[in-house]
Amino acid sequence: MENINLIVVFIEGLLSFLSPCILPILPIYLSMLSNSSVESLKEEKSTFVKSSLFRNTIFFTLGISVTFFILGNSVNLLSSLFTENKDIISFVGGIIIVIMGLFYVDILKFKFLNREKRFNLKVKEMNIATAFLQ
């Protein structure tokens, strides 16, 4: 029975990969991961397994997998934490909502909430570390 489940999950993964939402994005990811154009990929003489595109794609996939693994475990941990402290979290959350509402209607002023911070990763050359972090 477990083998059937693995086969079904594999087929579902292939079908989701071929969905209309993913197909338009593939050329962008491939060009970004290869750090080159189609012409330079055609000129490359090495085998596909040794190519930078293959290596970067593997590490890009590993990076996404690690991200979802961490998110899944974090949700599991937070779920048990929230279940144990439901009343306290509801009370503190209610206070935060009231304070943020007063901030939104401009009754309270918090200067530290008016700043915007972003994490921008400027990639000059794609390698296994930047592919993993993308």
Coordinates of N, CA, C and O in Angstrom, one line a residue:
M1 N 0.8 -1.2 0.0 CA 0.0 0.0 0.0 C 0.9 1.3 0.0 O 0.5 2.3 -0.6
E2 N 2.0 1.2 0.7 CA 2.9 2.4 0.7 C 3.4 2.7 -0.6 O 3.6 3.9 -1.0
N3 N 3.8 1.7 -1.4 CA 4.3 1.9 -2.8 C 3.3 2.6 -3.7 O 3.6 3.4 -4.5
I4 N 2.0 2.2 -3.5 CA 1.0 2.9 -4.3 C 0.9 4.3 -3.9 O 0.7 5.2 -4.8
N5 N 1.0 4.7 -2.7 CA 0.9 6.1 -2.2 C 2.1 6.9 -2.8 O 1.9 8.0 -3.2
L6 N 3.3 6.3 -2.8 CA 4.4 6.9 -3.4 C 4.3 7.2 -4.9 O 4.6 8.3 -5.4
I7 N 3.7 6.2 -5.6 CA 3.5 6.4 -7.0 C 2.4 7.5 -7.3 O 2.6 8.3 -8.2
V8 N 1.4 7.5 -6.5 CA 0.3 8.5 -6.6 C 0.9 9.9 -6.4 O 0.6 10.9 -7.1
V9 N 1.7 10.0 -5.3 CA 2.3 11.3 -5.0 C 3.3 11.8 -6.1 O 3.3 13.0 -6.5
F10 N 4.0 10.8 -6.6 CA 5.0 11.2 -7.7 C 4.2 11.7 -9.0 O 4.6 12.7 -9.6
I11 N 3.1 11.0 -9.3 CA 2.3 11.4 -10.5 C 1.7 12.8 -10.2 O 1.6 13.6 -11.1
E12 N 1.2 13.0 -9.0 CA 0.6 14.3 -8.7 C 1.7 15.4 -8.8 O 1.4 16.5 -9.2
G13 N 2.9 15.1 -8.4 CA 4.0 16.1 -8.5 C 4.3 16.4 -9.9 O 4.5 17.6 -10.3
L14 N 4.3 15.4 -10.8 CA 4.5 15.6 -12.2 C 3.4 16.5 -12.8 O 3.6 17.4 -13.6
L15 N 2.1 16.1 -12.4 CA 1.0 16.9 -13.0 C 1.0 18.4 -12.5 O 0.7 19.3 -13.3
S16 N 1.4 18.6 -11.2 CA 1.5 20.0 -10.8 C 2.6 20.7 -11.4 O 2.5 21.9 -11.6
F17 N 3.7 20.0 -11.8 CA 4.8 20.6 -12.5 C 4.4 21.1 -13.9 O 4.8 22.1 -14.4
L18 N 3.5 20.3 -14.5 CA 3.0 20.7 -15.9 C 1.8 21.5 -15.9 O 1.2 21.7 -16.9
S19 N 1.4 22.1 -14.7 CA 0.2 22.9 -14.7 C 0.5 24.3 -15.4 O 1.6 24.7 -15.5
P20 N -0.6 24.9 -15.8 CA -0.5 26.2 -16.5 C 0.1 27.3 -15.7 O 0.6 28.3 -16.2
C21 N 0.1 27.2 -14.4 CA 0.7 28.2 -13.5 C 2.2 28.1 -13.5 O 2.9 29.1 -13.3
I22 N 2.8 26.9 -13.7 CA 4.2 26.7 -13.6 C 4.9 26.9 -14.9 O 6.0 27.4 -15.0
L23 N 4.4 26.4 -16.0 CA 5.0 26.4 -17.3 C 5.6 27.8 -17.7 O 6.7 27.8 -18.2
P24 N 4.8 28.9 -17.6 CA 5.4 30.2 -18.0 C 6.6 30.6 -17.2 O 7.4 31.4 -17.7
I25 N 6.7 30.1 -16.0 CA 7.8 30.6 -15.1 C 9.1 29.8 -15.4 O 10.2 30.3 -15.1
L26 N 9.0 28.6 -15.9 CA 10.2 27.7 -16.1 C 11.3 28.4 -16.9 O 12.4 28.3 -16.5
P27 N 11.1 29.1 -18.0 CA 12.2 29.7 -18.7 C 12.9 30.7 -17.9 O 14.1 30.9 -17.9
I28 N 12.2 31.4 -17.1 CA 12.8 32.4 -16.2 C 13.7 31.8 -15.2 O 14.9 32.2 -15.0
Y29 N 13.2 30.7 -14.5 CA 14.0 30.0 -13.5 C 15.2 29.4 -14.2 O 16.3 29.4 -13.6
L30 N 15.0 28.8 -15.3 CA 16.2 28.1 -16.0 C 17.2 29.1 -16.4 O 18.4 28.9 -16.2
S31 N 16.8 30.3 -16.9 CA 17.8 31.3 -17.3 C 18.5 31.9 -16.1 O 19.7 32.1 -16.1
M32 N 17.8 32.0 -15.0 CA 18.3 32.6 -13.8 C 19.3 31.6 -13.2 O 20.4 31.9 -12.8
L33 N 18.9 30.3 -13.1 CA 19.8 29.3 -12.5 C 21.0 29.0 -13.4 O 22.0 28.7 -12.8
S34 N 20.9 29.1 -14.7 CA 22.0 28.8 -15.5 C 23.0 30.0 -15.6 O 24.1 29.8 -16.0
N35 N 22.5 31.2 -15.2 CA 23.2 32.4 -15.3 C 23.8 32.6 -16.7 O 24.9 33.1 -16.9
S36 N 23.0 32.3 -17.7 CA 23.4 32.4 -19.1 C 22.2 32.5 -20.0 O 21.0 32.3 -19.5
S37 N 22.5 32.7 -21.3 CA 21.4 32.7 -22.2 C 21.3 31.3 -22.9 O 22.1 30.5 -22.7
V38 N 20.3 31.2 -23.8 CA 20.1 30.0 -24.5 C 21.2 29.7 -25.4 O 21.7 28.5 -25.6
E39 N 21.8 30.7 -26.1 CA 22.9 30.5 -27.0 C 24.1 30.0 -26.3 O 24.8 29.1 -26.8
S40 N 24.4 30.5 -25.1 CA 25.6 30.1 -24.4 C 25.4 28.6 -23.9 O 26.4 27.9 -23.8
L41 N 24.2 28.2 -23.6 CA 23.9 26.9 -23.2 C 24.1 25.9 -24.3 O 24.5 24.8 -24.2
K42 N 23.7 26.3 -25.5 CA 23.9 25.5 -26.7 C 25.4 25.3 -27.0 O 25.8 24.3 -27.5
E43 N 26.2 26.3 -26.7 CA 27.6 26.3 -27.0 C 28.4 25.4 -26.0 O 29.5 25.0 -26.3
E44 N 27.8 25.2 -24.8 CA 28.5 24.5 -23.8 C 28.6 23.0 -24.2 O 27.7 22.4 -24.5
K45 N 29.8 22.5 -24.1 CA 30.1 21.2 -24.6 C 30.0 20.1 -23.5 O 30.0 18.9 -23.8
S46 N 29.9 20.5 -22.2 CA 29.9 19.5 -21.1 C 28.5 18.7 -21.1 O 27.5 19.2 -21.7
T47 N 28.5 17.6 -20.5 CA 27.2 16.8 -20.4 C 26.3 17.6 -19.4 O 26.7 18.4 -18.6
F48 N 25.0 17.2 -19.5 CA 24.0 17.9 -18.7 C 24.2 17.7 -17.2 O 24.0 18.6 -16.4
V49 N 24.7 16.5 -16.8 CA 24.9 16.3 -15.4 C 26.0 17.1 -14.8 O 26.0 17.5 -13.7
K50 N 27.0 17.4 -15.7 CA 28.1 18.3 -15.2 C 27.9 19.8 -15.4 O 28.7 20.6 -15.0
S51 N 26.8 20.1 -16.0 CA 26.6 21.5 -16.3 C 26.2 22.3 -15.1 O 25.7 21.8 -14.1
S52 N 26.4 23.6 -15.2 CA 26.0 24.5 -14.1 C 24.5 24.6 -13.9 O 24.0 24.7 -12.8
L53 N 23.8 24.5 -15.0 CA 22.3 24.5 -14.9 C 21.8 23.3 -14.0 O 21.0 23.5 -13.1
F54 N 22.3 22.1 -14.3 CA 21.9 21.0 -13.5 C 22.2 21.1 -12.0 O 21.4 20.9 -11.2
R55 N 23.5 21.5 -11.8 CA 23.9 21.7 -10.4 C 23.1 22.7 -9.7 O 22.6 22.5 -8.5
N56 N 22.9 23.9 -10.3 CA 22.2 25.0 -9.6 C 20.7 24.6 -9.5 O 20.1 25.0 -8.5
T57 N 20.1 23.9 -10.4 CA 18.7 23.4 -10.3 C 18.6 22.5 -9.1 O 17.6 22.6 -8.3
I58 N 19.5 21.6 -8.9 CA 19.5 20.6 -7.8 C 19.5 21.4 -6.5 O 18.7 21.2 -5.6
F59 N 20.4 22.4 -6.3 CA 20.5 23.1 -5.1 C 19.4 24.1 -4.9 O 19.0 24.4 -3.8
F60 N 18.8 24.6 -6.0 CA 17.6 25.4 -5.9 C 16.4 24.6 -5.3 O 15.7 25.0 -4.4
T61 N 16.3 23.4 -5.8 CA 15.2 22.5 -5.4 C 15.5 22.1 -3.9 O 14.5 22.0 -3.1
L62 N 16.7 21.8 -3.5 CA 17.0 21.5 -2.1 C 16.7 22.7 -1.2 O 16.2 22.5 -0.1
G63 N 17.0 23.9 -1.7 CA 16.7 25.1 -0.9 C 15.2 25.3 -0.6 O 14.8 25.6 0.5
I64 N 14.4 25.0 -1.7 CA 12.9 25.1 -1.5 C 12.5 24.0 -0.6 O 11.6 24.2 0.3
S65 N 13.0 22.8 -0.7 CA 12.6 21.7 0.1 C 13.0 21.9 1.6 O 12.2 21.7 2.5
V66 N 14.1 22.5 1.8 CA 14.5 22.8 3.2 C 13.6 23.9 3.8 O 13.2 23.8 4.9
T67 N 13.3 24.8 3.0 CA 12.4 25.9 3.4 C 11.0 25.3 3.9 O 10.5 25.6 5.0
F68 N 10.4 24.5 3.0 CA 9.1 23.9 3.4 C 9.2 22.9 4.5 O 8.3 22.8 5.4
F69 N 10.4 22.2 4.7 CA 10.6 21.3 5.8 C 10.6 22.1 7.1 O 10.0 21.8 8.1
I70 N 11.3 23.2 7.1 CA 11.4 24.1 8.3 C 10.1 24.7 8.6 O 9.6 24.7 9.8
L71 N 9.3 25.1 7.6 CA 8.0 25.7 7.8 C 7.0 24.7 8.4 O 6.3 25.0 9.3
G72 N 7.1 23.4 7.9 CA 6.2 22.4 8.4 C 6.5 22.0 9.8 O 5.6 21.9 10.6
N73 N 7.8 21.9 10.2 CA 8.1 21.6 11.6 C 7.8 22.8 12.5 O 7.4 22.6 13.6
S74 N 8.0 24.0 12.0 CA 7.6 25.2 12.8 C 6.1 25.3 13.1 O 5.7 25.6 14.2
V75 N 5.3 25.0 12.1 CA 3.9 25.0 12.3 C 3.5 23.9 13.3 O 2.7 24.1 14.2
N76 N 4.1 22.7 13.3 CA 3.9 21.7 14.2 C 4.2 22.1 15.6 O 3.5 21.9 16.6
L77 N 5.4 22.7 15.8 CA 5.8 23.2 17.1 C 4.9 24.3 17.6 O 4.5 24.3 18.8
L78 N 4.6 25.3 16.7 CA 3.7 26.4 17.1 C 2.3 25.9 17.5 O 1.6 26.5 18.3
S79 N 1.8 24.9 16.8 CA 0.5 24.3 17.0 C 0.4 23.8 18.5 O -0.5 24.1 19.2
S80 N 1.4 23.1 18.9 CA 1.4 22.6 20.3 C 1.6 23.7 21.3 O 1.0 23.7 22.3
L81 N 2.4 24.7 20.9 CA 2.5 25.8 21.8 C 1.2 26.6 22.0 O 0.8 27.0 23.1
F82 N 0.6 26.9 20.9 CA -0.7 27.6 20.9 C -1.8 26.8 21.6 O -2.6 27.4 22.3
T83 N -1.8 25.5 21.5 CA -2.8 24.7 22.1 C -2.7 24.8 23.6 O -3.7 24.9 24.3
E84 N -1.4 24.8 24.1 CA -1.2 24.8 25.6 C -1.5 26.2 26.2 O -1.9 26.3 27.3
N85 N -1.3 27.3 25.4 CA -1.4 28.6 25.9 C -2.5 29.4 25.2 O -2.3 30.6 24.9
K86 N -3.6 28.8 24.9 CA -4.6 29.4 24.1 C -5.2 30.7 24.7 O -5.4 31.7 24.0
D87 N -5.5 30.7 26.0 CA -6.1 31.8 26.7 C -5.2 33.0 26.7 O -5.6 34.1 26.5
I88 N -3.9 32.8 27.1 CA -3.0 33.9 27.2 C -2.8 34.5 25.8 O -2.7 35.8 25.6
I89 N -2.6 33.7 24.8 CA -2.4 34.2 23.4 C -3.6 35.0 22.9 O -3.5 36.0 22.2
S90 N -4.8 34.5 23.2 CA -6.0 35.2 22.8 C -6.1 36.6 23.5 O -6.4 37.6 22.8
F91 N -5.7 36.7 24.7 CA -5.8 38.0 25.4 C -4.7 38.9 24.9 O -5.0 40.1 24.6
V92 N -3.5 38.5 24.7 CA -2.4 39.3 24.2 C -2.7 39.7 22.7 O -2.5 40.8 22.3
G93 N -3.2 38.8 21.9 CA -3.6 39.1 20.6 C -4.6 40.1 20.5 O -4.6 41.0 19.6
G94 N -5.6 40.1 21.4 CA -6.7 41.1 21.4 C -6.1 42.5 21.7 O -6.5 43.5 21.1
I95 N -5.2 42.5 22.7 CA -4.6 43.8 23.0 C -3.8 44.4 21.8 O -3.8 45.6 21.5
I96 N -3.0 43.5 21.1 CA -2.2 43.9 20.0 C -3.2 44.4 18.9 O -2.9 45.4 18.2
I97 N -4.3 43.8 18.6 CA -5.2 44.2 17.6 C -5.8 45.6 17.9 O -5.9 46.5 17.1
V98 N -6.1 45.8 19.2 CA -6.6 47.1 19.6 C -5.6 48.2 19.4 O -5.8 49.3 18.9
I99 N -4.3 47.9 19.8 CA -3.3 48.9 19.7 C -3.0 49.2 18.2 O -2.8 50.3 17.8
M100 N -3.0 48.1 17.4 CA -2.7 48.4 15.9 C -3.9 49.1 15.3 O -3.7 49.9 14.3
G101 N -5.1 48.9 15.7 CA -6.3 49.6 15.2 C -6.1 51.1 15.6 O -6.4 52.0 14.7
L102 N -5.7 51.4 16.8 CA -5.5 52.8 17.2 C -4.3 53.4 16.4 O -4.4 54.6 16.1
F103 N -3.3 52.6 16.1 CA -2.2 53.1 15.2 C -2.7 53.4 13.8 O -2.4 54.4 13.2
Y104 N -3.6 52.5 13.3 CA -4.1 52.6 11.9 C -5.0 53.9 11.8 O -4.9 54.6 10.7
V105 N -5.8 54.2 12.8 CA -6.6 55.4 12.7 C -5.9 56.7 13.2 O -6.4 57.7 13.3
D106 N -4.6 56.5 13.4 CA -3.6 57.6 13.7 C -3.9 58.3 15.1 O -3.6 59.4 15.3
I107 N -4.4 57.5 16.0 CA -4.5 58.0 17.4 C -3.2 57.7 18.2 O -2.7 58.6 18.9
L108 N -2.6 56.6 17.9 CA -1.2 56.3 18.5 C -0.2 56.4 17.4 O -0.4 56.1 16.2
K109 N 1.0 56.9 17.8 CA 2.1 57.1 16.8 C 3.3 56.2 17.3 O 3.8 56.4 18.4
F110 N 3.7 55.3 16.4 CA 4.9 54.5 16.6 C 5.8 54.7 15.4 O 5.5 54.3 14.3
K111 N 6.9 55.4 15.7 CA 7.9 55.7 14.6 C 8.5 54.5 14.1 O 8.8 54.4 12.9
F112 N 8.8 53.5 14.9 CA 9.4 52.2 14.5 C 8.6 51.4 13.5 O 9.1 50.5 12.8
L113 N 7.3 51.6 13.5 CA 6.4 50.9 12.6 C 6.3 51.5 11.2 O 5.7 51.0 10.3
N114 N 6.8 52.7 11.1 CA 6.7 53.4 9.8 C 7.9 53.1 8.9 O 8.0 53.7 7.8
R115 N 8.8 52.2 9.3 CA 10.0 51.9 8.4 C 9.7 50.6 7.7 O 9.0 49.7 8.1
E116 N 10.4 50.5 6.6 CA 10.2 49.3 5.7 C 11.6 48.7 5.5 O 12.6 49.4 5.1
K117 N 11.8 47.4 5.8 CA 13.0 46.7 5.7 C 12.8 45.6 4.7 O 11.8 44.9 4.8
R118 N 13.7 45.4 3.7 CA 13.7 44.3 2.8 C 15.0 43.6 2.7 O 16.0 44.2 2.9
F119 N 14.9 42.4 2.4 CA 16.1 41.5 2.2 C 16.3 41.3 0.7 O 15.5 40.6 0.1
N120 N 17.2 42.1 0.1 CA 17.5 42.0 -1.3 C 18.8 41.2 -1.6 O 19.8 41.6 -1.1
L121 N 18.7 40.2 -2.3 CA 19.8 39.3 -2.7 C 20.2 39.6 -4.1 O 19.5 39.3 -5.0
K122 N 21.3 40.4 -4.2 CA 21.8 40.7 -5.5 C 22.8 39.6 -6.0 O 23.8 39.4 -5.3
V123 N 22.4 39.0 -7.1 CA 23.3 37.8 -7.5 C 24.0 38.3 -8.8 O 23.4 38.6 -9.8
K124 N 25.3 38.3 -8.7 CA 26.2 38.5 -9.9 C 26.5 37.3 -10.6 O 26.5 37.3 -11.8
E125 N 26.7 36.2 -9.9 CA 27.0 34.9 -10.5 C 26.3 33.8 -9.8 O 26.3 33.8 -8.6
M126 N 25.6 33.0 -10.5 CA 24.8 31.9 -9.9 C 25.8 30.7 -9.6 O 26.5 30.3 -10.4
N127 N 25.8 30.3 -8.3 CA 26.5 29.1 -7.9 C 25.7 28.3 -7.0 O 24.5 28.7 -6.8
I128 N 26.2 27.3 -6.4 CA 25.4 26.4 -5.6 C 24.8 27.1 -4.3 O 23.7 26.9 -3.9
A129 N 25.6 28.1 -3.7 CA 25.1 28.8 -2.5 C 23.9 29.7 -2.9 O 22.9 29.8 -2.2
T130 N 24.1 30.5 -4.0 CA 23.1 31.4 -4.4 C 21.8 30.7 -4.9 O 20.7 31.2 -4.7
A131 N 22.0 29.6 -5.6 CA 20.9 28.8 -6.0 C 20.1 28.2 -4.9 O 18.9 28.2 -4.9
F132 N 20.8 27.8 -3.8 CA 20.2 27.3 -2.6 C 19.4 28.4 -1.9 O 18.3 28.2 -1.4
L133 N 19.9 29.6 -1.9 CA 19.3 30.7 -1.2 C 18.2 31.4 -2.0 O 17.4 32.2 -1.5
Q134 N 18.1 31.2 -3.3 CA 17.1 31.8 -4.1 C 15.8 31.3 -3.8 O 14.8 31.8 -3.9

